[in-house]
Short mmCIF file of C-alpha atoms in Angstrom, two decimals:
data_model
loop_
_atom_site.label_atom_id
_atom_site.label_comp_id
_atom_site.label_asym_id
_atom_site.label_seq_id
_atom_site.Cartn_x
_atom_site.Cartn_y
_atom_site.Cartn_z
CA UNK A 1 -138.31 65.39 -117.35
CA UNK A 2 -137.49 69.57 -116.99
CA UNK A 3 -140.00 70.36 -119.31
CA UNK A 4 -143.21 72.10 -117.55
CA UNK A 5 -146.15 69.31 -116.78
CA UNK A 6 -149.45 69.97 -118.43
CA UNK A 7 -152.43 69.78 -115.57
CA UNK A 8 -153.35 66.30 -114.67
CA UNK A 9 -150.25 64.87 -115.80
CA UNK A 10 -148.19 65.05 -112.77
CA UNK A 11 -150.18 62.38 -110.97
CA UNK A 12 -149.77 59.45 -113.58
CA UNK A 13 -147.27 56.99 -112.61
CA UNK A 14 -143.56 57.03 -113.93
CA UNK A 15 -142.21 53.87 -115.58
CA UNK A 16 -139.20 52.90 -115.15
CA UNK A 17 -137.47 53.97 -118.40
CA UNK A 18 -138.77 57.41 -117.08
CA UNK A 19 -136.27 57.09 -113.47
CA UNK A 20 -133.31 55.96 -116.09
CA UNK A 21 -134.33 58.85 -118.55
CA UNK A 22 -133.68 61.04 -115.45
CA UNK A 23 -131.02 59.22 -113.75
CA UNK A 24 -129.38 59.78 -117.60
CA UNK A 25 -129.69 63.68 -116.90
CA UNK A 26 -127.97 63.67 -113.66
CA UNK A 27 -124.68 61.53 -114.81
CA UNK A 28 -124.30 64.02 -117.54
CA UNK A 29 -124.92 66.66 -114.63
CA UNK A 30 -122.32 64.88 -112.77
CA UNK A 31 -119.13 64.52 -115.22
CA UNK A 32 -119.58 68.05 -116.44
CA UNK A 33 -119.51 69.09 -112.92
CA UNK A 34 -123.08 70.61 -112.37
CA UNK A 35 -123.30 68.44 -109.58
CA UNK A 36 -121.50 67.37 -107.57
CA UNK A 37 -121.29 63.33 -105.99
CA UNK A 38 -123.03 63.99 -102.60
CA UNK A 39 -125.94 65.90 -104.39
CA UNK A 40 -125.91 63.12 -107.45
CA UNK A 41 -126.23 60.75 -105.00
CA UNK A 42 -129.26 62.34 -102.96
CA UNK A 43 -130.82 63.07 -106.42
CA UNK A 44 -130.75 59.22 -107.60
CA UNK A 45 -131.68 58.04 -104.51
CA UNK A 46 -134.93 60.86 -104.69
CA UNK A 47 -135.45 59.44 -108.40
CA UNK A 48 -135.90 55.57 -108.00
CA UNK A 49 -138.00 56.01 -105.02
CA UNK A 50 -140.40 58.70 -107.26
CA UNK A 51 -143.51 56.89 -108.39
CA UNK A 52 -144.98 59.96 -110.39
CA UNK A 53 -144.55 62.42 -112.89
CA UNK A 54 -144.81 64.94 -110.47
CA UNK A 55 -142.04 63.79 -107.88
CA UNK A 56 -139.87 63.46 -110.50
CA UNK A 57 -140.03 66.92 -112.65
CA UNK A 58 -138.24 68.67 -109.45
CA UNK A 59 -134.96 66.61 -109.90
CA UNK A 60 -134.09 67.85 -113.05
CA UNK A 61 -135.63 71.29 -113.01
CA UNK A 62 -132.25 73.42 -112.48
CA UNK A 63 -130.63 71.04 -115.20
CA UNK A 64 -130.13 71.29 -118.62
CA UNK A 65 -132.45 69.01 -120.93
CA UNK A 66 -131.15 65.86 -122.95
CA UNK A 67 -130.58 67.36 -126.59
CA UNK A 68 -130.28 70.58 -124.79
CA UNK A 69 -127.11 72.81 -125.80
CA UNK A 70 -126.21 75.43 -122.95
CA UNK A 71 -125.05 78.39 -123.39
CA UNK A 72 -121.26 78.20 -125.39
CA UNK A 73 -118.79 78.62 -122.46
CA UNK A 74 -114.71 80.18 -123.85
CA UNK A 75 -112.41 77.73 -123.66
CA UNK A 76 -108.67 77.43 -123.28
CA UNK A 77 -106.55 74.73 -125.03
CA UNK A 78 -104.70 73.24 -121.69
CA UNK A 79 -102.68 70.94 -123.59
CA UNK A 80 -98.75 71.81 -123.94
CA UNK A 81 -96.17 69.64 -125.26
CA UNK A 82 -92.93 70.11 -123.29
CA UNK A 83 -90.94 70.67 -126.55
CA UNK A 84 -92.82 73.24 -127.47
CA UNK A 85 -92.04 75.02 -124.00
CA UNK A 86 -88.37 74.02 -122.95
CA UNK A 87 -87.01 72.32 -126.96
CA UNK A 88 -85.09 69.25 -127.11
CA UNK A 89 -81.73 68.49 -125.07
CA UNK A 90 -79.66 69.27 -127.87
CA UNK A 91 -81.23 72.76 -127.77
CA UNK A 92 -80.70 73.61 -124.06
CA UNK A 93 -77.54 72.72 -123.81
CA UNK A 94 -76.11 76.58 -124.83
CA UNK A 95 -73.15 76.84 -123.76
CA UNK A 96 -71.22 78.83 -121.14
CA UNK A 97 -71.07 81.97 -122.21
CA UNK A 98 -74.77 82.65 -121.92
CA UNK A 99 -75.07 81.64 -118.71
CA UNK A 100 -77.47 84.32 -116.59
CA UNK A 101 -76.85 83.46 -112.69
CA UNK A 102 -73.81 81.73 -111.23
CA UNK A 103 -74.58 82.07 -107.02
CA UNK A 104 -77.36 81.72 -105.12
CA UNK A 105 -77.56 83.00 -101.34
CA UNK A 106 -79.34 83.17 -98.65
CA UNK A 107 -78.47 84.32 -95.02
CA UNK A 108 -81.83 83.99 -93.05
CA UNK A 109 -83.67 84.67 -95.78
CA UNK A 110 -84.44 82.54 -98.80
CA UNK A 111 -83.85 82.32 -102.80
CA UNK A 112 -85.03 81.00 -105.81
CA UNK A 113 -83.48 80.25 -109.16
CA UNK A 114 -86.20 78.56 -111.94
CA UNK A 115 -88.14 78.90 -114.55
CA UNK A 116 -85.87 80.03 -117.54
CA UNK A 117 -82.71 80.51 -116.94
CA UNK A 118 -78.94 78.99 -117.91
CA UNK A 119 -77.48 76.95 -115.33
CA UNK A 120 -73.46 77.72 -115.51
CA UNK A 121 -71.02 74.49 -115.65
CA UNK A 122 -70.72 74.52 -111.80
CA UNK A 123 -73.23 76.78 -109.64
CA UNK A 124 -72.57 77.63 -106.11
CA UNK A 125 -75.07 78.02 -103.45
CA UNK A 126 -75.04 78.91 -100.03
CA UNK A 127 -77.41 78.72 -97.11
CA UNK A 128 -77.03 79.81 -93.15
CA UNK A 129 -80.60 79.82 -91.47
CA UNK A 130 -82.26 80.32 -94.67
CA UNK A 131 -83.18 78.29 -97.60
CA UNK A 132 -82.80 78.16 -101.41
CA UNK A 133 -84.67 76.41 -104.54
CA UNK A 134 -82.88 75.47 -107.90
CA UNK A 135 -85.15 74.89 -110.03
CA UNK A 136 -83.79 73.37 -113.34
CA UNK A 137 -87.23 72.27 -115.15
CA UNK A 138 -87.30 74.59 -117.92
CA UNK A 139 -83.75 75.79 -117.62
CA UNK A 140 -80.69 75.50 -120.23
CA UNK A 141 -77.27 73.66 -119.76
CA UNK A 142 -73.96 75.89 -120.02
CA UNK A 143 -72.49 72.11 -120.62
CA UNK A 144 -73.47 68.44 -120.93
CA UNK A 145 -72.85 67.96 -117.30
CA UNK A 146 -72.91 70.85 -114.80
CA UNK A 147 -72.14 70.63 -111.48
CA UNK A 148 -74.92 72.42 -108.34
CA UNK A 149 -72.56 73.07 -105.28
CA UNK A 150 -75.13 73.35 -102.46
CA UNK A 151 -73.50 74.68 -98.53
CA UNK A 152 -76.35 74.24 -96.24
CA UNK A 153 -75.91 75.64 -92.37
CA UNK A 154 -78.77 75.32 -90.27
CA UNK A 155 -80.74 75.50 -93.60
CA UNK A 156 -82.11 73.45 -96.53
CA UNK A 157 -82.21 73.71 -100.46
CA UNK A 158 -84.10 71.67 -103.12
CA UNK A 159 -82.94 71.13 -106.53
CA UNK A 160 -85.99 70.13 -108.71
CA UNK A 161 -84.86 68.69 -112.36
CA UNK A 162 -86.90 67.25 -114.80
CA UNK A 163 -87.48 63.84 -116.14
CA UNK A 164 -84.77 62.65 -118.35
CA UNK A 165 -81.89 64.34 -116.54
CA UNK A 166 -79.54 61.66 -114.73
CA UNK A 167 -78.52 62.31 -111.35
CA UNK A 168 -75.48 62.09 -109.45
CA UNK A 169 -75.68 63.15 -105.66
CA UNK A 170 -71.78 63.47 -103.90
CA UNK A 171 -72.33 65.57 -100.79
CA UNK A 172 -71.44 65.33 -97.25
CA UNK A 173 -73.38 65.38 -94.59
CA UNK A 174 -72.59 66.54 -90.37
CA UNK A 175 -76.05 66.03 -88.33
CA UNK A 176 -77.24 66.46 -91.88
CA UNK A 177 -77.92 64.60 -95.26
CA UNK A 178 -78.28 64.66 -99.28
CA UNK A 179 -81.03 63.04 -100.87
CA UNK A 180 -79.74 59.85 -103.16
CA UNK A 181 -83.22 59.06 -104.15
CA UNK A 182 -82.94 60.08 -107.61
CA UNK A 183 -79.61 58.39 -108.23
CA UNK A 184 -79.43 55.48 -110.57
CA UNK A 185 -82.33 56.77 -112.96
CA UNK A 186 -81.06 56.50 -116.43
CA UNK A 187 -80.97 60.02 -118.59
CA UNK A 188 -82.26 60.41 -121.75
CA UNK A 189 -80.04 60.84 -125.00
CA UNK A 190 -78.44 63.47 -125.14
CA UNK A 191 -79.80 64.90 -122.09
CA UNK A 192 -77.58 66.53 -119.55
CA UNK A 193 -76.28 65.21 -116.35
CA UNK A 194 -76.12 66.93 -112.89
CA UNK A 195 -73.84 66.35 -110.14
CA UNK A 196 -75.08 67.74 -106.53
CA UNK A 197 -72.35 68.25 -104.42
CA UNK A 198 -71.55 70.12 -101.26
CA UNK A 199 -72.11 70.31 -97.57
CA UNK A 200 -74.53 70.01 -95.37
CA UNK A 201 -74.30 70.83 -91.18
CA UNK A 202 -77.65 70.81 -89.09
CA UNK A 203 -79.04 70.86 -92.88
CA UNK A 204 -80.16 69.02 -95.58
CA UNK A 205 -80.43 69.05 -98.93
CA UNK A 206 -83.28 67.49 -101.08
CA UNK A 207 -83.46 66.30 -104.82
CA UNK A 208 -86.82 65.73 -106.47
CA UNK A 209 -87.80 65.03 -110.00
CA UNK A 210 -90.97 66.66 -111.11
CA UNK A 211 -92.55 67.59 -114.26
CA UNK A 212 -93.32 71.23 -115.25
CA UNK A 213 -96.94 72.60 -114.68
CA UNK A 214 -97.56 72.46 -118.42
CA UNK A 215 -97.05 68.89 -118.70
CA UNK A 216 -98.72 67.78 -116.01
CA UNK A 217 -101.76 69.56 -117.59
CA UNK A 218 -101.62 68.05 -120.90
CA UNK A 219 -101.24 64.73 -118.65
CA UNK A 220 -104.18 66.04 -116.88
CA UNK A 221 -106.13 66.59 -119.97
CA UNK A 222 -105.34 63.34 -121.10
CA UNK A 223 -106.86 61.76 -118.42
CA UNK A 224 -109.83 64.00 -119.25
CA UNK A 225 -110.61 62.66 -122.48
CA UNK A 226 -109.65 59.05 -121.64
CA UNK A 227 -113.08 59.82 -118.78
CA UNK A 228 -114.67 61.19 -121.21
CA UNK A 229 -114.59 58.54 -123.80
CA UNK A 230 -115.36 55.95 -120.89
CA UNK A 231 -118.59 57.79 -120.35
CA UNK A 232 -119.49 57.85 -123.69
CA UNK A 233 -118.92 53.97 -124.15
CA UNK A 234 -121.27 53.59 -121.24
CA UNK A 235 -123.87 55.82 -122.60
CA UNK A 236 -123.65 53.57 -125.05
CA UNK A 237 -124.63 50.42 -123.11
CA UNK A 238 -127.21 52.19 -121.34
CA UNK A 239 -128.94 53.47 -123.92
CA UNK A 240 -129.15 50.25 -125.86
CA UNK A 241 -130.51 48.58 -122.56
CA UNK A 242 -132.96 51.11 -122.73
CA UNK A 243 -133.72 50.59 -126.25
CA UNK A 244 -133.99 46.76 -125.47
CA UNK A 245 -136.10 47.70 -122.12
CA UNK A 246 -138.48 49.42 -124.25
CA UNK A 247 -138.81 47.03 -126.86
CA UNK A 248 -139.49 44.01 -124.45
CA UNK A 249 -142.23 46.26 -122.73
CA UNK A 250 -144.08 47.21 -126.27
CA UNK A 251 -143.54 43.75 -128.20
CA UNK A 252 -146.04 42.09 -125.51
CA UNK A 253 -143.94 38.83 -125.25
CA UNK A 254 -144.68 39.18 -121.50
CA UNK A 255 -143.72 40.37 -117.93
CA UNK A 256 -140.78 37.87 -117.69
CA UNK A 257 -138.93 39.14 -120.65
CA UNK A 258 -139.82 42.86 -119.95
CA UNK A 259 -138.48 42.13 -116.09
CA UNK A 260 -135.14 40.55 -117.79
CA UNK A 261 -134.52 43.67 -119.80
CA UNK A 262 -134.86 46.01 -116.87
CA UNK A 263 -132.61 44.00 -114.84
CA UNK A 264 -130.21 44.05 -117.54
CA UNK A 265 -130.29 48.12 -117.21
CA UNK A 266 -130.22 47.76 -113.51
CA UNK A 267 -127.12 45.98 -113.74
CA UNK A 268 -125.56 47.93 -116.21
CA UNK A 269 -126.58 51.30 -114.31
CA UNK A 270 -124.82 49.91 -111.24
CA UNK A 271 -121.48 49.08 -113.20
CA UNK A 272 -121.78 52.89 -114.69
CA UNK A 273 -122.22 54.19 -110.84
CA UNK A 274 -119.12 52.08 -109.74
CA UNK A 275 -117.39 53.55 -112.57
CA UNK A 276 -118.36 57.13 -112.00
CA UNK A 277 -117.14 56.38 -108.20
CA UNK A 278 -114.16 55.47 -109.47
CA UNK A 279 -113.84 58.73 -111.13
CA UNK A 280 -114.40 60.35 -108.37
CA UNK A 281 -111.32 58.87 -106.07
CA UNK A 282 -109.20 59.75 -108.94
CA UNK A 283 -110.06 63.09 -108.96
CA UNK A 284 -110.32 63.43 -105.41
CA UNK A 285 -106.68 62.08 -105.36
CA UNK A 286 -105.46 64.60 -108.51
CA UNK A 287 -106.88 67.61 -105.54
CA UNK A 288 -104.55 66.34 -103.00
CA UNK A 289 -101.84 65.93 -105.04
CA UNK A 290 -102.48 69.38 -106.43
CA UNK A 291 -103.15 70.73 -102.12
CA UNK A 292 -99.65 68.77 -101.23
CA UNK A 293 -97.82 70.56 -104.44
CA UNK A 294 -99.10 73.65 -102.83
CA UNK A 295 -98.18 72.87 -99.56
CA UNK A 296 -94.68 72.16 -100.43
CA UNK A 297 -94.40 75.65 -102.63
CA UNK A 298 -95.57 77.24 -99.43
CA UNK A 299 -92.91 75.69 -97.52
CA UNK A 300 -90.68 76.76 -99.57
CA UNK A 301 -91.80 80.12 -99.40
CA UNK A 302 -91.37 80.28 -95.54
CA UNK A 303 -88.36 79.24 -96.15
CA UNK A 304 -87.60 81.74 -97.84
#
């Protein structure tokens, strides 16, 4: 329905395997993110209320035809193993002689220790007024088990470590606390372990286990192409409805049969608009996931 209308046409009445052909163009609109649900939405509703050619060539217009190839777009392979970033445990644990920080301080003021780096068989940090991350996702091991000794005074720290690594959390609090949440989780072979001691006064200190940003995009683009091959299975279904549709309406077996078939589509339309919904709260709930990751970097940040 983008193509221009030859003179006269535009007032003949649309069928209804004309409203799916178009309602076909703005899914496809919709999951490559031409559109986006509030404008699909207004554009569906504008297409089974059209009753002619001519109220329904607008809808389209600023979209690419079925068939139609756009312009090639570069693209960047967003899929990263872990291994291939951070190697196995056997491989990060290096030993202590190549170990590249041993303190961490801050004295109203902040710090940061992550990305890669060697984390030394026992590493000391202190905090007065201030605060400090230790961030052992893509670190090394100077030992099988290493020990984070975390003094927080009127301040907070956050050790971040990644799946696989157990957890053992020993510190004191004083109008304070440690965070035992990730206690009890059992390590992988041959992973390391880490032991989070220390003291905390009018502090706290926090232990979260998070993946590393390039695994959470190849979990990301997993998702991706599991969406994508749901949308292509129901393609699929709609396009044989279609095919059935138009069959019943040519084959003259009558208006009951021809009615059937185009409930059929309606029905299997609706299921592909729940679905497509659905699709929608997930990735509305990947953005505030991403907003609150954001948030809590900021935080940290200030902190600092």
């Amino acid at each position: 329905m983008t193509d221009e209308l030859p003179d006269g046409l535009p007032e003949l009445r649309a069928s209804d395997a004309d409203r799916e052909q178009v309602s076909e163009v703005l899914r496809d609109a919709l999951a490559e993110g031409r559109l986006d649900m509030e404008e699909f939405e207004e554009r569906l509703e504008a297409t089974y209320k059209a009753r002619t050619y001519k109220e329904l060539a607008p809808i389209t217009r600023d979209l690419p035809a079925p068939g139609v190839t756009p312009p090639p777009v570069p693209t960047v392979s967003m899929v990263k193993g872990p291994a291939a970033e951070t190697g196995s445990w056997a491989d990060r644990i290096v030993g202590s002689e190549s170990c590249t920080s041993q303190w961490g301080v801050a004295i109203m003021s902040g710090f940061e220790r992550k990305g890669r780096w060697t984390v030394p068989r026992k590493f000391n940090a202190f905090a007065f007024w201030g605060g400090g991350v230790i961030d052992l996702r893509e670190a090394n091991f100077a030992n099988g088990e290493v020990v984070v000794n975390c003094v927080a005074i009127m301040g907070g720290m956050s050790v971040i470590v990644p799946p696989g690594v157990e957890v053992v959390v020993r510190g004191i609090g004083v109008m304070g606390g440690f965070d035992h949440r990730e206690e009890g989780v059992q390590g992988d072979p041959g992973a390391p372990r880490v032991v989070v001691t220390g003291f905390a006064f009018w502090g706290g200190v926090g232990v979260e286990r998070k993946v590393t940003k390039a695994e959470r995009l190849r979990q990301k683009e997993e998702r991706r192409l599991e969406k994508l091959e749901r949308k292509a299975a129901r393609q699929e279904e709609l396009e044989e409805s279609r095919r059935r549709a138009l069959e019943g309406s040519g084959s003259g077996v009558g208006d009951v049969d021809h009615r059937d078939s185009l409930d059929e589509a309606r029905s299997i339309h609706r299921a592909a608009m729940d679905q497509h919904r659905e699709l929608m709260r997930e990735h509305r709930e990947a953005r505030r996931e991403e907003r609150r990751e954001r948030r809590d970097d900021r935080r940290g940040r200030d902190r600092d």
